[in-house]
Amino acid sequence: MSRRVVRQSKFRHVFGQAAKADQAYEDIRVSKVTWDSSFCAVNPKFLAIIVEAGGGGAFIVLPLAKTGRVDKNYPLVTGHTAPVLDIDWCPHNDNVIASASDDTTIMVWQIPDYTPMRNITEPIITLEGHSKRVGILSWHPTARNVLLSAGGDNMIIIWNVGTGEVLLSLDDMHPDVIHSVCWNSNGSLLATTCKDKTLRIIDPRKGQVVAERFAAHEGMRPMRAVFTRQGHIFTTGFTRMSQRELGLWDPNNFEEPVALQEMDTSNGVLLPFYDPDSSIVYLCGKGDSSIRYFEITDEPPFVHYLNTFSSKEPQRGMGFMPKRGLDVSKCEIARFYKLHERKCEPIIMTVPRKSDLFQDDLYPDTPGLEPALEADEWLSGQDADPVLISLRDGYVPPKHRELRVTKRNILDVRPPSVPRRSQSSSDAPLSQHTLETLLEEIKALRERVQAQEQRITALENMLCELVDGTD
């Protein structure tokens, strides 16, 4: 692989550094299920990790600040009857996460800002429509409450989480198992990869494949694809000789790749994490102990190798922090959460700068929490780019939205325009659902306070008896 050192780029000297030991999350039993998802999802408030669980599937949700050793009795999010295969935070509400499972269902959960007293077992809604395991989840980047799922039944379903409806079902486009699905920046197109070795660009609302390329990578092992800022498709896959390979493609001309580079002979699938603000793609292989990163530009050879972060321990999975969760005062341009067998370790990517001032060139305005469209607007054919925010003054995550706006919640259950095709048995309005949850938590807290007061009274009595005895 050619390494150009004379090319001018502000990202040429990006370096990775593992966080100090006390900033890691210890004693987490990371899931051992055989599935090529990242097993980890992170946002500016929470870290979620799929964990080992007896008799079903579970994941743990930790506040970002709760570093150190995690208590073995720390509450989990449980509810699936088989292993959880993928989790994804809602881009428009930091307290909402979706989980997909081997049990064929998708569950959407509301995570409280406080640490719950017991396992969270009641999802806001359960989405049922797949006939086999569901292994891929992806929220729409700009439309409120729109969630995509892909399953072992070779189907892609797009849901309105606010009502439980199936908005769109793409069930005749993939003849074999779907390996990856990615939205473009405004959510008008999908890029999918499949076991049939075909890379497809799909317009989901028209239900059409608008472009496809067979054998973008000639090997049989799974391929991954992500959209770039320029509208190109970045792919990772394998050659016929099982060498790992990366590619860059123009969907308007799939005949020849824009760039194609062989890498190494490891057999772990390369998971690409793309940052559109810097146009850097980070490649994390499952079982690898390194993160390689490349800058994608308009100049040949188009995909420029930057550097490799190496460590001793192999990674079981990886979480990628959204840009608004980074520390701009330290010129941090990416943060990963690397899963080991029993812990999670933050890895920070930094651009070295001498000035302490805000670096405008490193931090263009980036997508915030506000959705640009409602689900029905998107379904009717409207497109909108993400609503951007400035990071100049840093980013402070808002408080739990459920508590502030109960009647007009961002996951409010609106009456559907057509009869529901799929809904959970607990489709009460969320305000009612939240009220019951809060009352339960208040009751539990009162019981604990009562028990503590009784204990204090008992200790005071013992103290009085001791004092009387010494007199």
mmCIF file of N, CA and C in Angstrom, residues 70 87 330 358 442:
data_model
loop_
_atom_site.group_PDB
_atom_site.id
_atom_site.type_symbol
_atom_site.label_atom_id
_atom_site.label_comp_id
_atom_site.label_asym_id
_atom_site.label_seq_id
_atom_site.Cartn_x
_atom_site.Cartn_y
_atom_site.Cartn_z
ATOM 1 N N VAL A 70 -17.982 -2.221 36.726
ATOM 2 C CA VAL A 70 -19.451 -2.240 36.699
ATOM 3 C C VAL A 70 -19.936 -3.358 37.615
ATOM 4 N N ILE A 87 -27.873 -3.090 18.093
ATOM 5 C CA ILE A 87 -28.509 -1.999 18.842
ATOM 6 C C ILE A 87 -28.141 -0.690 18.152
ATOM 7 N N LYS A 330 -10.076 19.770 23.024
ATOM 8 C CA LYS A 330 -8.847 18.965 22.896
ATOM 9 C C LYS A 330 -8.590 18.529 21.461
ATOM 10 N N PHE A 358 -11.117 27.487 19.570
ATOM 11 C CA PHE A 358 -11.965 26.592 18.783
ATOM 12 C C PHE A 358 -11.454 26.515 17.343
ATOM 13 N N ILE A 442 -40.815 5.721 41.938
ATOM 14 C CA ILE A 442 -41.015 6.522 43.161
ATOM 15 C C ILE A 442 -41.364 5.604 44.332
#
